Coordinates of C-alpha atoms in Angstrom, one line a residue:
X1 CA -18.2 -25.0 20.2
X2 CA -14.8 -25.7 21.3
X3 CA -12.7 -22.7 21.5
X4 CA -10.0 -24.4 19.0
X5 CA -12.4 -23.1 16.6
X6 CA -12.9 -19.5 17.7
X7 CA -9.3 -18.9 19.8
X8 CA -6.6 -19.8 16.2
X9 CA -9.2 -17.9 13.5
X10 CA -9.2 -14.8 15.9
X11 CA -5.8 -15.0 16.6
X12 CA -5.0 -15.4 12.8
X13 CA -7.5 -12.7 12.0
X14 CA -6.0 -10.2 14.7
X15 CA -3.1 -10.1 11.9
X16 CA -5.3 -10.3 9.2
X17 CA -7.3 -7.2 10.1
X18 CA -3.6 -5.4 9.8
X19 CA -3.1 -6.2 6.9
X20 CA -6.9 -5.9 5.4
X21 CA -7.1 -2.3 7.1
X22 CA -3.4 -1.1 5.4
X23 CA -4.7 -2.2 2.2
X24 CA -8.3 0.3 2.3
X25 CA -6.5 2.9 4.4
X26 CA -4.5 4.2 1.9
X27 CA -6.4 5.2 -1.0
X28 CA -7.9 8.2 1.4
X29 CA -4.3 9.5 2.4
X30 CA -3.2 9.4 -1.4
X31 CA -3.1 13.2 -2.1
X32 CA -1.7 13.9 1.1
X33 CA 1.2 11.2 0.8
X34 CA 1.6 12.1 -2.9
X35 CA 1.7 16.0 -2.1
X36 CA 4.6 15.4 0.2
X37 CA 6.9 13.5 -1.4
X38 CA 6.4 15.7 -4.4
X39 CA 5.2 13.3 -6.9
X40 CA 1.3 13.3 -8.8
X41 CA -1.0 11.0 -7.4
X42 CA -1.4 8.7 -10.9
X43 CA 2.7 7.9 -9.9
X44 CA 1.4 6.8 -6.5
X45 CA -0.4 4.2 -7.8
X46 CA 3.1 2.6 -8.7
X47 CA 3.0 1.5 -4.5
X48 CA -0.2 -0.2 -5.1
X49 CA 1.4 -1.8 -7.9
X50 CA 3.9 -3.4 -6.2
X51 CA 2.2 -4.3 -3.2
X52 CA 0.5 -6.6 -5.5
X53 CA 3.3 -8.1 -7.5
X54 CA 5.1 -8.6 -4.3
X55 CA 1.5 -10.5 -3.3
X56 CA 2.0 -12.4 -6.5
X57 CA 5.4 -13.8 -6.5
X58 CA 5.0 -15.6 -3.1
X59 CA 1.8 -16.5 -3.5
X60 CA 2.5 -20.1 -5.3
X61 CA 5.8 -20.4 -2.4
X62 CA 3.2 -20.1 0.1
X63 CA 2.1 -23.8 0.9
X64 CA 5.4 -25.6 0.4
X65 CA 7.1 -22.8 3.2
X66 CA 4.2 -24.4 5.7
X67 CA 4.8 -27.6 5.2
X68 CA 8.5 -26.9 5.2
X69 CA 9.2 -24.9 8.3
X70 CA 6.1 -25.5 9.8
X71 CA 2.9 -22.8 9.3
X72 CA 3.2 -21.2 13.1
X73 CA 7.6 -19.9 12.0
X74 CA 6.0 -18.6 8.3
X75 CA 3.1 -17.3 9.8
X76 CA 4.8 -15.5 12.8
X77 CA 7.5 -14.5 9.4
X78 CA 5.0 -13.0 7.8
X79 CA 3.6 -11.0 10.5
X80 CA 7.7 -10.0 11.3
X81 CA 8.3 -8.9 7.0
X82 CA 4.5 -7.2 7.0
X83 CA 5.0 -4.8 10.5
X84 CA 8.2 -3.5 9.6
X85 CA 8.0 -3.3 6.2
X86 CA 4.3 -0.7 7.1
X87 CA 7.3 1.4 9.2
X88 CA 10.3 1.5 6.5
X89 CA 6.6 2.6 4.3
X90 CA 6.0 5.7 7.2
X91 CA 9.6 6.7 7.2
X92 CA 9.6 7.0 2.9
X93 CA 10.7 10.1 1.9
X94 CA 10.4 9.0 -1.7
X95 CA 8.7 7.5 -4.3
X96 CA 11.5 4.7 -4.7
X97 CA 11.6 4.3 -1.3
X98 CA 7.6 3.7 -0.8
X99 CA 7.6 1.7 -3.8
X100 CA 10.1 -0.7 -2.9
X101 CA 8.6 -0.9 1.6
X102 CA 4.9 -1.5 -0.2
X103 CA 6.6 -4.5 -2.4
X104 CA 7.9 -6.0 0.7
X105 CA 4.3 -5.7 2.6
X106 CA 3.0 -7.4 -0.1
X107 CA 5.8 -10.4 0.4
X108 CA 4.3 -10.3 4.4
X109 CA 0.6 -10.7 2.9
X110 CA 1.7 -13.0 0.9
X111 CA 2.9 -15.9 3.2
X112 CA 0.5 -14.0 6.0
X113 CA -2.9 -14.8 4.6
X114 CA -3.2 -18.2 2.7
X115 CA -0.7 -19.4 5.8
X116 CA -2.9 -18.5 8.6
X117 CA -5.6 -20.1 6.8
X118 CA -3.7 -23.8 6.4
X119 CA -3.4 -23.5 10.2
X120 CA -7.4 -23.2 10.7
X121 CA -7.6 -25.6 8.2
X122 CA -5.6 -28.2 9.4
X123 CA -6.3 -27.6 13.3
X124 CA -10.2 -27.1 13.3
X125 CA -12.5 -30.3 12.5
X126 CA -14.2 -30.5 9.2
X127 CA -17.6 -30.0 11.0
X128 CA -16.5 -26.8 12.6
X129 CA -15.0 -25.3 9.9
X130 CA -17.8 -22.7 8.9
X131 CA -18.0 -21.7 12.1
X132 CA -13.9 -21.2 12.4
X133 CA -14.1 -19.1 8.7
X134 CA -16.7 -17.2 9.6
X135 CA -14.4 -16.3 12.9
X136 CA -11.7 -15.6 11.0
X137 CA -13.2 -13.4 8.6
X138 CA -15.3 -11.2 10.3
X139 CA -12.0 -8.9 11.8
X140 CA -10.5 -9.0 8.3
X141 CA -13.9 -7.4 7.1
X142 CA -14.5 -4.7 10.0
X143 CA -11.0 -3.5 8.1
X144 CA -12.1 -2.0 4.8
X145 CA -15.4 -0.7 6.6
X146 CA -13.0 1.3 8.8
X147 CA -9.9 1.7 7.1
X148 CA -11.3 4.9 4.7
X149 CA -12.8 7.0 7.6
X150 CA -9.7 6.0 9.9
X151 CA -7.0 7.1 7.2
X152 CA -8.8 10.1 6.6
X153 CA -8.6 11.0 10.1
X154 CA -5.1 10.1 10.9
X155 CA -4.5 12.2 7.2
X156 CA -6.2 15.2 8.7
X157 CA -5.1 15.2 12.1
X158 CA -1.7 13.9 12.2
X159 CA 0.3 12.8 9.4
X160 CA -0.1 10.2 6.4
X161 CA 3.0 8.2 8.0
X162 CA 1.2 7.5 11.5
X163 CA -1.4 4.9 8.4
X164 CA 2.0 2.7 8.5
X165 CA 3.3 3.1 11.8
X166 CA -0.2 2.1 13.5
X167 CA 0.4 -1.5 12.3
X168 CA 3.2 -1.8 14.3
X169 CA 1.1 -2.0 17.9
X170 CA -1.3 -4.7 15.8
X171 CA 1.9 -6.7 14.7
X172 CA 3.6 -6.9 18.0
X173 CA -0.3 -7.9 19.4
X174 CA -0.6 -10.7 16.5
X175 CA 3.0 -11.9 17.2
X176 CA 2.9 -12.7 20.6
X177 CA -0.5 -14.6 20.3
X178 CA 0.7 -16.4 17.7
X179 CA 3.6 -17.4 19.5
X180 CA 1.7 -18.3 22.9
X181 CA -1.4 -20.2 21.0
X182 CA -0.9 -21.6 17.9
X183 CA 0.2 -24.9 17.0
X184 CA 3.4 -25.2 14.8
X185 CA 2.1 -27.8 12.0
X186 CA 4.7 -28.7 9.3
X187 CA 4.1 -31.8 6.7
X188 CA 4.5 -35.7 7.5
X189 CA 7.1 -35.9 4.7
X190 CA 7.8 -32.4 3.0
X191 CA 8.4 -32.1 -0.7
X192 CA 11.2 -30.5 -2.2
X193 CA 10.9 -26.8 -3.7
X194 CA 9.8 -27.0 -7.0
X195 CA 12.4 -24.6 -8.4
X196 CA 11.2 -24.3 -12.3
X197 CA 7.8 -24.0 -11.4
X198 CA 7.9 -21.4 -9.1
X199 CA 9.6 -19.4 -11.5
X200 CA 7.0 -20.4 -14.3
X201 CA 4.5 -19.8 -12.3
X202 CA 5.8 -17.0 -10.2
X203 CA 6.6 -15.2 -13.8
X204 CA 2.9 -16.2 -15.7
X205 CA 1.1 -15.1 -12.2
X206 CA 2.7 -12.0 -12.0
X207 CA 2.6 -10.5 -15.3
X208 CA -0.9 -11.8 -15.8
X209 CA -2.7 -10.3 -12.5
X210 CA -0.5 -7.1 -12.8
X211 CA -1.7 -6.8 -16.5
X212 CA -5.1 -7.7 -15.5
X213 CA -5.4 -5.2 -12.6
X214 CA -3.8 -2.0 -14.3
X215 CA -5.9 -2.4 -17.3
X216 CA -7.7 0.9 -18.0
X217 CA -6.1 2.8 -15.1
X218 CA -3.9 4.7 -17.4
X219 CA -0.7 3.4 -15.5
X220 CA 0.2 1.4 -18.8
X221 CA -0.6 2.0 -22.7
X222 CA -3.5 -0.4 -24.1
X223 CA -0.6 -2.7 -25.7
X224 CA 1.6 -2.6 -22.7
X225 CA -1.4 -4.3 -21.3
X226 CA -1.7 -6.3 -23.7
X227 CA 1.7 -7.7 -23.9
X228 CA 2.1 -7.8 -20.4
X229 CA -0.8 -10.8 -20.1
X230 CA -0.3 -12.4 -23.5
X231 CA 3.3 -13.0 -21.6
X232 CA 2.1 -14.1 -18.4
X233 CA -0.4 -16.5 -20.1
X234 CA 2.6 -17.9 -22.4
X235 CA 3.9 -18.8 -19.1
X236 CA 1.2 -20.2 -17.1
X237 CA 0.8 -22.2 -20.0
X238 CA 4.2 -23.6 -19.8
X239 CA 3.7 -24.2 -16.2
X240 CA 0.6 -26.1 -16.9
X241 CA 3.0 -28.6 -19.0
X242 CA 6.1 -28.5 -16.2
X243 CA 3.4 -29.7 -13.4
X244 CA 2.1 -32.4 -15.4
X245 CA 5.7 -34.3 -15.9
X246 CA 6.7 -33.0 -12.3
X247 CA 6.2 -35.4 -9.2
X248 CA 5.6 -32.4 -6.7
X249 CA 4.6 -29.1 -8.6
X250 CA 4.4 -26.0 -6.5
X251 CA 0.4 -25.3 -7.7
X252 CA -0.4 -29.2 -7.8
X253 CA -3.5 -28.9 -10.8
X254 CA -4.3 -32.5 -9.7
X255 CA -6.4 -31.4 -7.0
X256 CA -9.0 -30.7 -9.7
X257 CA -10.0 -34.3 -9.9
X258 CA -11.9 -33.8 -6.1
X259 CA -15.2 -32.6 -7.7
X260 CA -16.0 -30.7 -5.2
X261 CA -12.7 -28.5 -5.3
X262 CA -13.4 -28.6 -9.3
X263 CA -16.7 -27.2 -8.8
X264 CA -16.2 -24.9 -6.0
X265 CA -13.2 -23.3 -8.4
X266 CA -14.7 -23.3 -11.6
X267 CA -18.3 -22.1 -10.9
X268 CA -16.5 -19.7 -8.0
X269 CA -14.0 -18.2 -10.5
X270 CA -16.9 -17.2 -12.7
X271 CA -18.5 -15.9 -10.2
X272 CA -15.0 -13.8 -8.8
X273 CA -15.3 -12.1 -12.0
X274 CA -18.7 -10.4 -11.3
X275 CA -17.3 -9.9 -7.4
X276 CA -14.2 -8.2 -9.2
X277 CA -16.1 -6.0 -11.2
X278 CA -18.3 -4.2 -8.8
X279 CA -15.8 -2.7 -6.7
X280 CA -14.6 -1.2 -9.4
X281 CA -17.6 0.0 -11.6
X282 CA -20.0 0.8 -8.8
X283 CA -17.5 3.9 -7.9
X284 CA -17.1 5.1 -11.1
X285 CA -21.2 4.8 -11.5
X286 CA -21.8 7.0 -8.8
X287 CA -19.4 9.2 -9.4
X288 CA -19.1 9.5 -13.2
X289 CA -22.6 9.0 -14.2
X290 CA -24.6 9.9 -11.5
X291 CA -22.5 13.2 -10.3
X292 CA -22.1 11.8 -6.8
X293 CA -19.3 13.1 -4.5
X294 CA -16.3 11.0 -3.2
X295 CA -18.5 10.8 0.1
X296 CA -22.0 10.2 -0.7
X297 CA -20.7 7.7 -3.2
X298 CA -18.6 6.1 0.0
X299 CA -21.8 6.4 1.8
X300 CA -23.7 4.3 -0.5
X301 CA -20.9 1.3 -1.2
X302 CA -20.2 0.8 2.8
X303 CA -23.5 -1.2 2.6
X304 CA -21.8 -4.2 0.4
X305 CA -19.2 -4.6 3.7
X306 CA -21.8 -3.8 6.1
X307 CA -24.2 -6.9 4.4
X308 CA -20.9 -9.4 4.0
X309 CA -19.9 -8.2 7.8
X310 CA -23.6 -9.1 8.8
X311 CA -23.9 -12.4 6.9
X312 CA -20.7 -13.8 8.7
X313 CA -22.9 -14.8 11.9
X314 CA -25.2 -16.5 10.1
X315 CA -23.5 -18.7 7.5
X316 CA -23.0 -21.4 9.3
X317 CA -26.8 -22.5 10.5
X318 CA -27.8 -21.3 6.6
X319 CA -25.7 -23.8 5.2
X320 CA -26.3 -27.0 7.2
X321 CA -30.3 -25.8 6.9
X322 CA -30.0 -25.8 2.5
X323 CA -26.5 -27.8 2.3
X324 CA -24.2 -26.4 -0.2
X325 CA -25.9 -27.8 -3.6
X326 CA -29.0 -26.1 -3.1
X327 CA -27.4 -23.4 -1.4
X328 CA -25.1 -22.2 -3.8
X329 CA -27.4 -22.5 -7.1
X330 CA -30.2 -20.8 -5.4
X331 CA -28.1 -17.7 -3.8
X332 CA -26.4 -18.0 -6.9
X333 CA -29.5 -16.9 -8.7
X334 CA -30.3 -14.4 -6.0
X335 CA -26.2 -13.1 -6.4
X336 CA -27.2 -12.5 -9.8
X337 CA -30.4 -10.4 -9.2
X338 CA -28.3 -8.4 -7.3
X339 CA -26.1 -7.5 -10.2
X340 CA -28.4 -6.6 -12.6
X341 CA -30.8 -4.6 -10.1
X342 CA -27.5 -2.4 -9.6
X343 CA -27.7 -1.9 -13.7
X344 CA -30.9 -0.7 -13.0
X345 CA -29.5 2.3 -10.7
X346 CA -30.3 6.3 -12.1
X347 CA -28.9 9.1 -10.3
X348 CA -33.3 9.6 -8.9
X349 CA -32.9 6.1 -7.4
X350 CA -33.4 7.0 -3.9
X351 CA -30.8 6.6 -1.7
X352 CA -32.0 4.0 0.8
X353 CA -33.1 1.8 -2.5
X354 CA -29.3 1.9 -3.3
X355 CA -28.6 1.1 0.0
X356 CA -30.5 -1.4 0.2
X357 CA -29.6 -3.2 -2.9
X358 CA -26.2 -2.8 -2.1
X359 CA -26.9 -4.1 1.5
X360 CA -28.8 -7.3 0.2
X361 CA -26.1 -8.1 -2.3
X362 CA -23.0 -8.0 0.1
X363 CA -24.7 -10.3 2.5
X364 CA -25.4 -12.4 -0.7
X365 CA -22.1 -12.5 -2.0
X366 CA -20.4 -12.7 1.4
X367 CA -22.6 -16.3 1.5
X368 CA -21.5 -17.5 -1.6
X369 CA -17.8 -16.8 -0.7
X370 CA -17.9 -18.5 2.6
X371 CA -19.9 -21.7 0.9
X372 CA -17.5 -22.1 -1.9
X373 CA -14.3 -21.6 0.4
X374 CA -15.3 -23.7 2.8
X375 CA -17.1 -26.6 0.2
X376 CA -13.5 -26.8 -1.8
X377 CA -11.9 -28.6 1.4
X378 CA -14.5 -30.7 2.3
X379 CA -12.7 -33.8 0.3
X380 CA -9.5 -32.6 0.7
X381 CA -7.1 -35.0 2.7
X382 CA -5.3 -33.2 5.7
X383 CA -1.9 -33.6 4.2
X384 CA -2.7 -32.2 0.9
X385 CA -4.3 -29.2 2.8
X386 CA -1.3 -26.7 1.8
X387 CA -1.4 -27.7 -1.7
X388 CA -5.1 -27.3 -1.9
X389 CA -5.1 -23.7 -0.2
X390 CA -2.1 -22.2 -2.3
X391 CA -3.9 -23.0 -5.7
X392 CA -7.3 -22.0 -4.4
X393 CA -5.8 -18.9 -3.2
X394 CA -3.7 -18.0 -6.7
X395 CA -6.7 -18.4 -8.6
X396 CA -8.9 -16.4 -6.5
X397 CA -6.7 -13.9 -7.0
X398 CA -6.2 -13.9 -10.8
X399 CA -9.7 -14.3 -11.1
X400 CA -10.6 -11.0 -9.1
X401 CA -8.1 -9.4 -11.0
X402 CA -9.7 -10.3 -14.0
X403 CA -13.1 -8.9 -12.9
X404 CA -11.6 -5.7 -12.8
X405 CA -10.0 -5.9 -16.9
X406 CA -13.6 -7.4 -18.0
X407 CA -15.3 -4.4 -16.6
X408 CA -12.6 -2.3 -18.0
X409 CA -12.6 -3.5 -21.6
X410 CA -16.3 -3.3 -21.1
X411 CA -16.6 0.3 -21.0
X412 CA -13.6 0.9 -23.4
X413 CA -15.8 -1.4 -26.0
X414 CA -19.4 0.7 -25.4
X415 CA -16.9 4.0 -25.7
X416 CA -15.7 2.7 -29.0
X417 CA -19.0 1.0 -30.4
X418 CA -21.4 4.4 -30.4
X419 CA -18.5 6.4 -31.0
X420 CA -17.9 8.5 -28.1
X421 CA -15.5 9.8 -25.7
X422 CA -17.3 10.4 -22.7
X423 CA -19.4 7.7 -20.3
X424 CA -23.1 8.2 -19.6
X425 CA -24.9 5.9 -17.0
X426 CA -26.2 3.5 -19.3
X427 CA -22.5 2.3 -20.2
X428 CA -22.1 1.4 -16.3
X429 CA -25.5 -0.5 -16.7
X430 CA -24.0 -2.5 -19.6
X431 CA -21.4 -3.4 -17.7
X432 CA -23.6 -4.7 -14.9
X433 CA -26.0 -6.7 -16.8
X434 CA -22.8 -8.8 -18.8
X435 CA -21.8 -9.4 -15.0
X436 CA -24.9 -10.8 -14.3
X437 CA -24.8 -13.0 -17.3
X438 CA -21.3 -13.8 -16.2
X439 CA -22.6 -14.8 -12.4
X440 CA -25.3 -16.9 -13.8
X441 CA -23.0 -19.2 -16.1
X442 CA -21.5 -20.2 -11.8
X443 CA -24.8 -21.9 -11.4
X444 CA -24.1 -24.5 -14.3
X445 CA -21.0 -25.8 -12.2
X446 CA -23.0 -26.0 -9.3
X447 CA -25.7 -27.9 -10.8
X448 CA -23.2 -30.7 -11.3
X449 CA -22.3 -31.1 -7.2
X450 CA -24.0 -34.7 -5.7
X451 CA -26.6 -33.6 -3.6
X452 CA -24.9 -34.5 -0.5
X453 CA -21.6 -32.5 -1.6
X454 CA -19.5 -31.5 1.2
X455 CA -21.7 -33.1 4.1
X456 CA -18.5 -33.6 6.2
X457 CA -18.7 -30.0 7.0
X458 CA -22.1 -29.1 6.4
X459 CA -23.6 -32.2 8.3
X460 CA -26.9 -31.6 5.6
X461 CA -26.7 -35.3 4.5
X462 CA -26.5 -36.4 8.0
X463 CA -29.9 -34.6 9.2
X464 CA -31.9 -36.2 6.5
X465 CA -30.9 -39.7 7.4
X466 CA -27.9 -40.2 5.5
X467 CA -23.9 -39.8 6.3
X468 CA -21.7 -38.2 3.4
X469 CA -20.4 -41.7 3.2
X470 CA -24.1 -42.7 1.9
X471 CA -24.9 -44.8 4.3
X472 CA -28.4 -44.7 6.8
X473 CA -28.3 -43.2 10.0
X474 CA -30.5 -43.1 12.8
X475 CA -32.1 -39.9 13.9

């Protein structure tokens, strides 16, 4: 393989992984951080909170800044806003202060991630590009499978400030290579900033996901919530008639007529639901129903990132051997299986069937992310990369988000159907079977792919004797 595809997705990921660890690490150093700066650890979650609307805002910004400036000045930006932003966040010494260093992180991740992955995108051959995803995620995931232990260490040992001032080694490292190796790639002809919808969509995005995402954490009353994403949707909605008169619209929605972006987003944002979810009931399972502690329940989750890290080498042989059609209905299936065996879970499940499940479904799901991230490009024209990445990436996000409020109204609906006040296992199983039933509505979009869908990357038509153009090849 030619380096090009291994040398920019490690480089990118080397800042990646930063960012991916800073954003597990925390959550284990919360009481200690909280217990320092005098505050309760529910007020805490206020830094999470803005780390994410900070996320949000930039977002949409995102692909017009690389084909304005050039992705290498964003992307070595980002890594500049992220690293000393994580050490104004060590030197906090309050909650206003932590509050407003995380917000500014999240600006970093913001232009850091979708960035980085325009420059892969745009510098890597179509028919190398699984290879070069796989590359660039596998760092980004050894993060949250080392970021809890890690945190806790540093917590322990040292002090919770040393979590932010360790990225400042890793951004130094990610600067320099980015300045020594990657290409600078800017737009033939780049379009203006699309002023009103930024702020429509920057508005609409943010209250929506935040809305979404604090939804039955207790950081906001049930009609705060409620408010909060009736808003945001008021204004996505608006957006959605601003892009249609506008010649250059900062998420362009005309990208959906490519069916295989269509596909890839619509059956993929079903399926981001059910990925959203279990993160977030699977704790709360182990711990709430089953009487697990903090660390045997840790014990049994790390097998969902040990199966996605372990699924990343293999990827790209599994799908030029099924091409993405097959491919994504039949793990699709298997995706769902996983799901609803997890519903199946009681605290005497051994522990190495737990495992195991959880092992098998993270290599699953990890597959189905990498095909559908990769498939939405394959028709994409190089120029219209940046567009097609910011949207992807704002969606991906919402939808996530979304997984976590489904699961959330879930449980508050089975609380307030029989009439209690307290969760037994069999609510968390309820939850788990609807996102089965919720995974297994993905499959319908992907029935509707053309068999040879996204061949330019997968090479699957060209094995059998055809090109993706349709036309016969010799062996």
């Amino acid at each position: 393989m030619p380096s090009n595809a291994r040398i920019l997705p490690l480089v990118i990921a080397s800042a990646l992984f930063m960012e991916q660890m800073d954003s597990t690490i925390i959550a284990t150093s919360l009481p200690a951080m909280a217990a320092d700066l005098g505050v309760s650890p529910t007020s805490l979650k206020l830094a999470f909170t803005t780390y994410l609307l900070g996320l949000t805002v930039v977002l949409p910004v995102s692909g017009w800044a690389a084909d304005r400036f050039g992705a290498k000045t964003v992307f070595r930006l980002a890594i500049v806003i992220f690293t000393l932003a994580s050490a104004a966040c060590g030197l906090a010494d309050s909650l206003h202060w932590l509050v407003v260093a995380r917000g500014v992180q999240g600006i970093g991740g913001a232009l850091m991630v979708p960035v980085g992955r325009i420059i892969v995108l745009r510098s890597v051959k179509k028919s190398e590009l699984l290879d070069a995803l796989a590359w660039l995620t596998i760092p980004a995931l050894i993060g949250p499978v080392i970021g809890p232990p890690v945190g806790g260490y540093i917590t322990m040992t040292y002090d919770w400030r040393w979590i932010f001032w360790m990225n400042l080694p890793f951004g130094v490292a990610a600067f320099a290579l980015a300045s020594w190796l990657m290409p600078n790639i800017k737009a033939d002809i780049p379009p203006s900033l699309d002023v009103k919808g930024f702020l429509l969509s920057g508005a609409g995005l943010t209250l929506t996901v935040l809305g979404l995402t604090v939804a039955g954490r207790g950081l906001f009353t049930g009609p705060e919530v409620v408010i909060m994403i009736a808003a945001g949707v008021a204004f996505l909605v608006a957006y959605v008639a601003h892009a249609r008169r506008f010649k250059a619209p900062i998420l362009d929605l005309r990208l959906m007529r490519i069916p295989s972006y269509r596909h890839s987003m619509l059956g993929g944002n079903l399926f981001r639901i059910a990925v959203g979810a279990v993160p977030f009931i699977m704790p709360l399972m182990l711990q709430l129903g089953f009487g697990f502690s903090p660390f045997a329940s840790g014990m049994v989750t790390f097998a969902s990132a040990f199966g996605a890290l372990s699924m990343k080498f293999t990827v790209a042989r599994i799908v030029r051997f099924f091409g993405y059609r097959s491919l994504l209905i039949v793990n699709g299936l298997l995706c769902c299986a996983t799901f609803a065996a997890m519903g199946f879970f009681r605290a005497t499940t051994p522990f190495w069937m737990m495992f195991a499940v959880l092992l098998v479904g993270g290599f699953m799901r990890s597959l189905q992310f990498s095909s559908l991230n990769t498939l939405a490009y394959a028709d994409v024209d190089r120029n219209d990369i940046a567009k097609a990445n910011t949207l992807y990436t704002v969606v991906q996000q919402l939808f996530l988000a979304m997984g976590v409020a489904v699961a959330a109204f879930l449980l508050d609906f089975r609380l307030w159907w029989s009439g209690r006040s307290a969760l037994t296992p069999a609510d968390f199983s309820f939850v788990l079977f609807v996102t089965a039933a919720i995974s297994a509505l993905a499959v319908i979009s992907y029935m509707k792919l053309e068999t040879d869908a996204g061949a330019s990357i997968s090479g699957h038509a060209e094995e059998e004797g055809e090109s993706p153009s349709g036309q016969v090849t010799r062996a």
